[in-house]
PDB file of C-alpha atoms and ligand atoms in Angstrom:
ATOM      1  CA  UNK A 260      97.676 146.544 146.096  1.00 78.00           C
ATOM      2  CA  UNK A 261      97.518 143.899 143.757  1.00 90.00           C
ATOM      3  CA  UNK A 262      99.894 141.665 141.763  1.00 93.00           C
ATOM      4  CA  UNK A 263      99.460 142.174 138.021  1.00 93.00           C
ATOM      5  CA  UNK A 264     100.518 139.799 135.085  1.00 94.00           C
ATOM      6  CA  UNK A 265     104.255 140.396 133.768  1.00 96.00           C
ATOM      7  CA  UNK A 266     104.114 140.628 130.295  1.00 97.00           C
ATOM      8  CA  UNK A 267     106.795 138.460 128.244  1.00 97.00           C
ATOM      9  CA  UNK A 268     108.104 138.731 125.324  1.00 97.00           C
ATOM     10  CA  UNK A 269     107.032 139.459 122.276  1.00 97.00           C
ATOM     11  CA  UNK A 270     104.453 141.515 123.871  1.00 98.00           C
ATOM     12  CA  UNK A 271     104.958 144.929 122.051  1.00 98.00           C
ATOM     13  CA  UNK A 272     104.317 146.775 124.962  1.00 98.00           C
ATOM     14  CA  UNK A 273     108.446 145.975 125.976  1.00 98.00           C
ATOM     15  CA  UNK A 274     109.009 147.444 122.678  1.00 98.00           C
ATOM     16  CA  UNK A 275     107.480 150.680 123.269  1.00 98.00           C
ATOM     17  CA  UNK A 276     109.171 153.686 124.573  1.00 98.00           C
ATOM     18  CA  UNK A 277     107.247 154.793 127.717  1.00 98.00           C
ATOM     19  CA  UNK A 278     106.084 158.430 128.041  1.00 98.00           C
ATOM     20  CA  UNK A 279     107.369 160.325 130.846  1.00 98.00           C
ATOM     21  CA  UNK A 280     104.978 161.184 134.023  1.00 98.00           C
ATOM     22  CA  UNK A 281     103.797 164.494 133.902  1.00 97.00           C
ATOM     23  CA  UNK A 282     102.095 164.545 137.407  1.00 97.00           C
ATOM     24  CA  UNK A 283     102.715 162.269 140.309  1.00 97.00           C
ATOM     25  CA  UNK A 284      98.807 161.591 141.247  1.00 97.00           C
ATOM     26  CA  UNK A 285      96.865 158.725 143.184  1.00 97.00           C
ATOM     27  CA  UNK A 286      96.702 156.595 139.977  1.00 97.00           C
ATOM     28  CA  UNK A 287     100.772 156.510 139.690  1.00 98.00           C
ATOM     29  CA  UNK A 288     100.818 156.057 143.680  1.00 98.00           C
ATOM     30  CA  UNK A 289      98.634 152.885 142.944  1.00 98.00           C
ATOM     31  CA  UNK A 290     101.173 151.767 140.025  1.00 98.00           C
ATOM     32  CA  UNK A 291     103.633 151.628 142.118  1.00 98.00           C
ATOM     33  CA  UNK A 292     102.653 149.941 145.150  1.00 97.00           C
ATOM     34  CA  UNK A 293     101.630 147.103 142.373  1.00 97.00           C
ATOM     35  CA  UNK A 294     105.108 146.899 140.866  1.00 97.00           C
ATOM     36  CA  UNK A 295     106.629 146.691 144.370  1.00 97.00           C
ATOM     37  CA  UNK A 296     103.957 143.905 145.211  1.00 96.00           C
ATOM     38  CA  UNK A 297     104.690 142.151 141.881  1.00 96.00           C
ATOM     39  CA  UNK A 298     108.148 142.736 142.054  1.00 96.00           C
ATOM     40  CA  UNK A 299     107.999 141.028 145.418  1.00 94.00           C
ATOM     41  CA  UNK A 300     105.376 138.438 144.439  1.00 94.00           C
ATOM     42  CA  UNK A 301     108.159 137.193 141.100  1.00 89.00           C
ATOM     43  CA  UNK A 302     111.120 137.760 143.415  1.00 88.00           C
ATOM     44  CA  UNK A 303     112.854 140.150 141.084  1.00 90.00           C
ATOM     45  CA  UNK A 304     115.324 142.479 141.835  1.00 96.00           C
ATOM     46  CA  UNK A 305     113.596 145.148 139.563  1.00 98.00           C
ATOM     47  CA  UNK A 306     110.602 145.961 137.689  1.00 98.00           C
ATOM     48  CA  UNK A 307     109.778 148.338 134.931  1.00 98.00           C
ATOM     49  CA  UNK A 308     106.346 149.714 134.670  1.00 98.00           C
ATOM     50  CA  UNK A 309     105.964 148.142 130.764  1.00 98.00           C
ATOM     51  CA  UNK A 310     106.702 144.804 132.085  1.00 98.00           C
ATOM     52  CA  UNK A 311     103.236 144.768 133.438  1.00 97.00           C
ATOM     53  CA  UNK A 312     101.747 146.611 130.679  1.00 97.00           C
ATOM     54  CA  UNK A 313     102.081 150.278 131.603  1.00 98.00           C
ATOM     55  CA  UNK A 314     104.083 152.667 129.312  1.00 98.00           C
ATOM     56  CA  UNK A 315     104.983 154.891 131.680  1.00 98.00           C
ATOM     57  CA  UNK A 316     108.341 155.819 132.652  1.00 98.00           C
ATOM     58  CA  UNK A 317     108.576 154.126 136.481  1.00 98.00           C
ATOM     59  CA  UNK A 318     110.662 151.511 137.947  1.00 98.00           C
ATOM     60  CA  UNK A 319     111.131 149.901 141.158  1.00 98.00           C
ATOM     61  CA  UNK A 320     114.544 148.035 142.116  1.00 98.00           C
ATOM     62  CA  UNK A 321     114.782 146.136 145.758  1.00 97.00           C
ATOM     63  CA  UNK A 322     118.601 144.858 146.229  1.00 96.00           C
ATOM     64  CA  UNK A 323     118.208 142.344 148.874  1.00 93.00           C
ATOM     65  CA  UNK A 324     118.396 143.659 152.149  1.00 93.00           C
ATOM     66  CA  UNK A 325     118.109 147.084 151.088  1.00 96.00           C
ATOM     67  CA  UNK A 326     114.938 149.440 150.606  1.00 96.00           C
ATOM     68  CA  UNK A 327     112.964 149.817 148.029  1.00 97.00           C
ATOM     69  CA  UNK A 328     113.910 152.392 145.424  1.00 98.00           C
ATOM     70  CA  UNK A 329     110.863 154.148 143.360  1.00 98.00           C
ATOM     71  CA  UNK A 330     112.204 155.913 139.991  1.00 98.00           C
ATOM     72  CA  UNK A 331     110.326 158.266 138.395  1.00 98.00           C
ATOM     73  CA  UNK A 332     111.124 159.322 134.962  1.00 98.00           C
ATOM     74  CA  UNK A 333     114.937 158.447 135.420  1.00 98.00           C
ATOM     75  CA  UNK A 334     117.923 159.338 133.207  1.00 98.00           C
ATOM     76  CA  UNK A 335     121.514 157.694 133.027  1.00 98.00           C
ATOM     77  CA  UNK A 336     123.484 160.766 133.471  1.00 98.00           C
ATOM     78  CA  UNK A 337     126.788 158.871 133.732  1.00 98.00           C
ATOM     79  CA  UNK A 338     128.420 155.462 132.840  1.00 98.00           C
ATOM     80  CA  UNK A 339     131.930 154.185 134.049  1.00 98.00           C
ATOM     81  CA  UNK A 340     134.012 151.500 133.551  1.00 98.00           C
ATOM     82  CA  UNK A 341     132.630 147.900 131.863  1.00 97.00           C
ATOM     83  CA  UNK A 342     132.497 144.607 132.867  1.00 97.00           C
ATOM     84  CA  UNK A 343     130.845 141.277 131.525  1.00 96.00           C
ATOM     85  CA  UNK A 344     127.667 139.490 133.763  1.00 95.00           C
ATOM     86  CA  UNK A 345     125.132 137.369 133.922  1.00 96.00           C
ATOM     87  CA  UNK A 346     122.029 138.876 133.759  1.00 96.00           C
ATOM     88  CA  UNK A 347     117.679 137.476 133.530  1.00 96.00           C
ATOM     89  CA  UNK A 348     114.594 138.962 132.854  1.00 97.00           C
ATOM     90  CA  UNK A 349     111.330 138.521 134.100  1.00 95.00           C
ATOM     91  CA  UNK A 350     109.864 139.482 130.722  1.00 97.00           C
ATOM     92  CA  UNK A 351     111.933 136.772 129.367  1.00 96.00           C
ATOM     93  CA  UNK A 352     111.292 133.387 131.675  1.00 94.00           C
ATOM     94  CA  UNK A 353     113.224 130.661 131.021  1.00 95.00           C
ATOM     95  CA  UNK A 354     116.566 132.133 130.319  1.00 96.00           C
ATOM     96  CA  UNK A 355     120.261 133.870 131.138  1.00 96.00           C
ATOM     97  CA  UNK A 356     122.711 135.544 129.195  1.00 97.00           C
ATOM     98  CA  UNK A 357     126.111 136.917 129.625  1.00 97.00           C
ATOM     99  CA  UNK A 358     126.119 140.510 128.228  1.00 96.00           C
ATOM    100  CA  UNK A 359     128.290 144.048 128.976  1.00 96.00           C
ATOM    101  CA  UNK A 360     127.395 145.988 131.377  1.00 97.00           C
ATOM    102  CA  UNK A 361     129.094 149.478 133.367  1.00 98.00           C
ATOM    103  CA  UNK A 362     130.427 148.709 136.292  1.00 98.00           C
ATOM    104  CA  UNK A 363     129.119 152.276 137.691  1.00 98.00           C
ATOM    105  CA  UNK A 364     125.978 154.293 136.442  1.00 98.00           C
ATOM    106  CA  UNK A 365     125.032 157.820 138.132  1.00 98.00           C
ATOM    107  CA  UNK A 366     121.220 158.378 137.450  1.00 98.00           C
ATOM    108  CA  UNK A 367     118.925 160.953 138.337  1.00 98.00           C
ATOM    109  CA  UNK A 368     115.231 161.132 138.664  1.00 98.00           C
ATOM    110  CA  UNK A 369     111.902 161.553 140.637  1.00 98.00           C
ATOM    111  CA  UNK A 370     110.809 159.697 143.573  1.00 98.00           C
ATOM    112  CA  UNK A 371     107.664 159.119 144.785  1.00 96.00           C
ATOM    113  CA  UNK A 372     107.236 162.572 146.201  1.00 97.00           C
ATOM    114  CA  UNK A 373     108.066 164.195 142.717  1.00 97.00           C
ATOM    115  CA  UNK A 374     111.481 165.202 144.192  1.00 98.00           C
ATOM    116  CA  UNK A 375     114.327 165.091 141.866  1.00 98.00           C
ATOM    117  CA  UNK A 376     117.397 163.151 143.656  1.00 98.00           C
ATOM    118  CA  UNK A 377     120.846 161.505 141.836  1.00 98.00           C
ATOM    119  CA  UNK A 378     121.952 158.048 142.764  1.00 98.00           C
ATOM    120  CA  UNK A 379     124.996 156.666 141.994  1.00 98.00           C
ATOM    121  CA  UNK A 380     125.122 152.816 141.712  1.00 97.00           C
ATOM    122  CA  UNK A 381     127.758 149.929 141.686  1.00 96.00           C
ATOM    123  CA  UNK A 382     127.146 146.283 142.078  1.00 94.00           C
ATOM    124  CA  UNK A 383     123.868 144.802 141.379  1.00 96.00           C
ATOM    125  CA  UNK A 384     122.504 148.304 141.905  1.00 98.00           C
ATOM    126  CA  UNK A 385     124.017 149.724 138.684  1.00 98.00           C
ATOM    127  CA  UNK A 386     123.022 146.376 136.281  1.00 98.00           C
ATOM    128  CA  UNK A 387     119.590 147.192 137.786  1.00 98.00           C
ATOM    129  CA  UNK A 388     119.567 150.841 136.781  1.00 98.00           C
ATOM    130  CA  UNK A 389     120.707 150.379 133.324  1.00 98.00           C
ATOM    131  CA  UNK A 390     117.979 146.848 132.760  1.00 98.00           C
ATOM    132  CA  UNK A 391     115.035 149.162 134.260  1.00 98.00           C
ATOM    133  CA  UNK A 392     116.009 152.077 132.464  1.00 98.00           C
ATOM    134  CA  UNK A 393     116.318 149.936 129.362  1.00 98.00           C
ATOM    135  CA  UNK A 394     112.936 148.876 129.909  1.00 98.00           C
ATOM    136  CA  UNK A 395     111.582 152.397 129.392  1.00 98.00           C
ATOM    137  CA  UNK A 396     113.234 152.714 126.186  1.00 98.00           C
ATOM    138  CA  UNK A 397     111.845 149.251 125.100  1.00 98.00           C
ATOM    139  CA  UNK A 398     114.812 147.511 125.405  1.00 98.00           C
ATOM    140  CA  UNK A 399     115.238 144.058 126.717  1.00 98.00           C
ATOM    141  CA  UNK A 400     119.009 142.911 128.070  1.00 97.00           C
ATOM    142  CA  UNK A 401     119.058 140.270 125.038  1.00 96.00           C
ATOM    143  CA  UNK A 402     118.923 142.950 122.701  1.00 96.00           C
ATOM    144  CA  UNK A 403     122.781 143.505 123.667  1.00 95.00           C
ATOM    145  CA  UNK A 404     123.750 139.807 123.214  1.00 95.00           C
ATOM    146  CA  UNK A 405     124.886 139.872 119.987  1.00 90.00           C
ATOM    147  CA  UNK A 406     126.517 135.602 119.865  1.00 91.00           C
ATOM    148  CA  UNK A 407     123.610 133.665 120.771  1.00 90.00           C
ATOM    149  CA  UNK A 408     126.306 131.136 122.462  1.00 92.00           C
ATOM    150  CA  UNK A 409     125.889 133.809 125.010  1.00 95.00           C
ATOM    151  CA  UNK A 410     122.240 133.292 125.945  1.00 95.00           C
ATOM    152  CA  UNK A 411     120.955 129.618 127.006  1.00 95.00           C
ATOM    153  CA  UNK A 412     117.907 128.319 128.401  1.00 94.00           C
ATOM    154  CA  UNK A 413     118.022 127.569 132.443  1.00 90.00           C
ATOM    155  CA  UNK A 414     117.321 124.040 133.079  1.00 81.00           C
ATOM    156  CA  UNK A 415     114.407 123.453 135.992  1.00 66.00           C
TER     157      UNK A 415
HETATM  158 NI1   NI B 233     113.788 142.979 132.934  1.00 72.02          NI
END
């Protein structure tokens, strides 16, 4: 396993809209131990597979305490509710922002095994369905801030 380089922006890769994985094999095995070891190396709660330069359609999201969840090609098949938060970004060191988020999200996808499962998240779990999902669509959470008052700089 190895920790790879998280891309910031404006690397275009965030912009791009991964592909889907057509076939689970050892090379997407190896992706994703590397996420979960960068993911772990950053402490994130989450990591997309174009954050360290892979348009593929993967993510990885580790609430604390809980295991690690693998998604494979995942879809938000429902949203409920909406609240405000404060939300980060790897991809985007150096700040926070206060942006709209759903206060549940039901999702389905692949895991690592290539079986299909749903998942239905509240919490910090659902924010870090819909940023990772986002991330596949080349979407970044400050894309949704539309008053700038809303995103500031974190001071060391
Ligand atoms: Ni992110």
């Amino acid at each position: 396993m190895s920790v790879l380089k998280m891309r910031t922006l404006p690397d275009p890769v965030l912009r791009q809209k991964a592909s889907k994985v057509s076939k689970i094999d050892g090379s997407i095995q190896k992706l994703i131990d590397d996420m979960i070891e960068t993911m772990h190396a950053d402490a994130g709660v989450g990591l997309a597979a174009p954050q360290i330069g892979v348009s593929l359609r993967v993510a990885v999201i580790e609430i604390p305490g809980e295991e690690v969840i693998t998604l494979i090609n995942p879809e938000i098949i429902k949203r409920q509710g909406e609240r405000v938060l404060q939300e980060a970004c790897l991809s985007v060191p150096g700040y926070q922002g206060e942006i709209k988020r759903a206060v549940t999200v039901k999702v389905k996808a692949q895991n690592r095994q290539g079986k299909e499962f749903r998942l239905k998240g509240e919490g910090l779990l659902a924010q870090a369905l819909e940023h990772e999902i986002d991330h596949l669509d080349g979407v970044v959470y400050v894309d949704h801030i539309k008053d700038q008052s809303k995103l500031w700089e974190l001071s060391e």
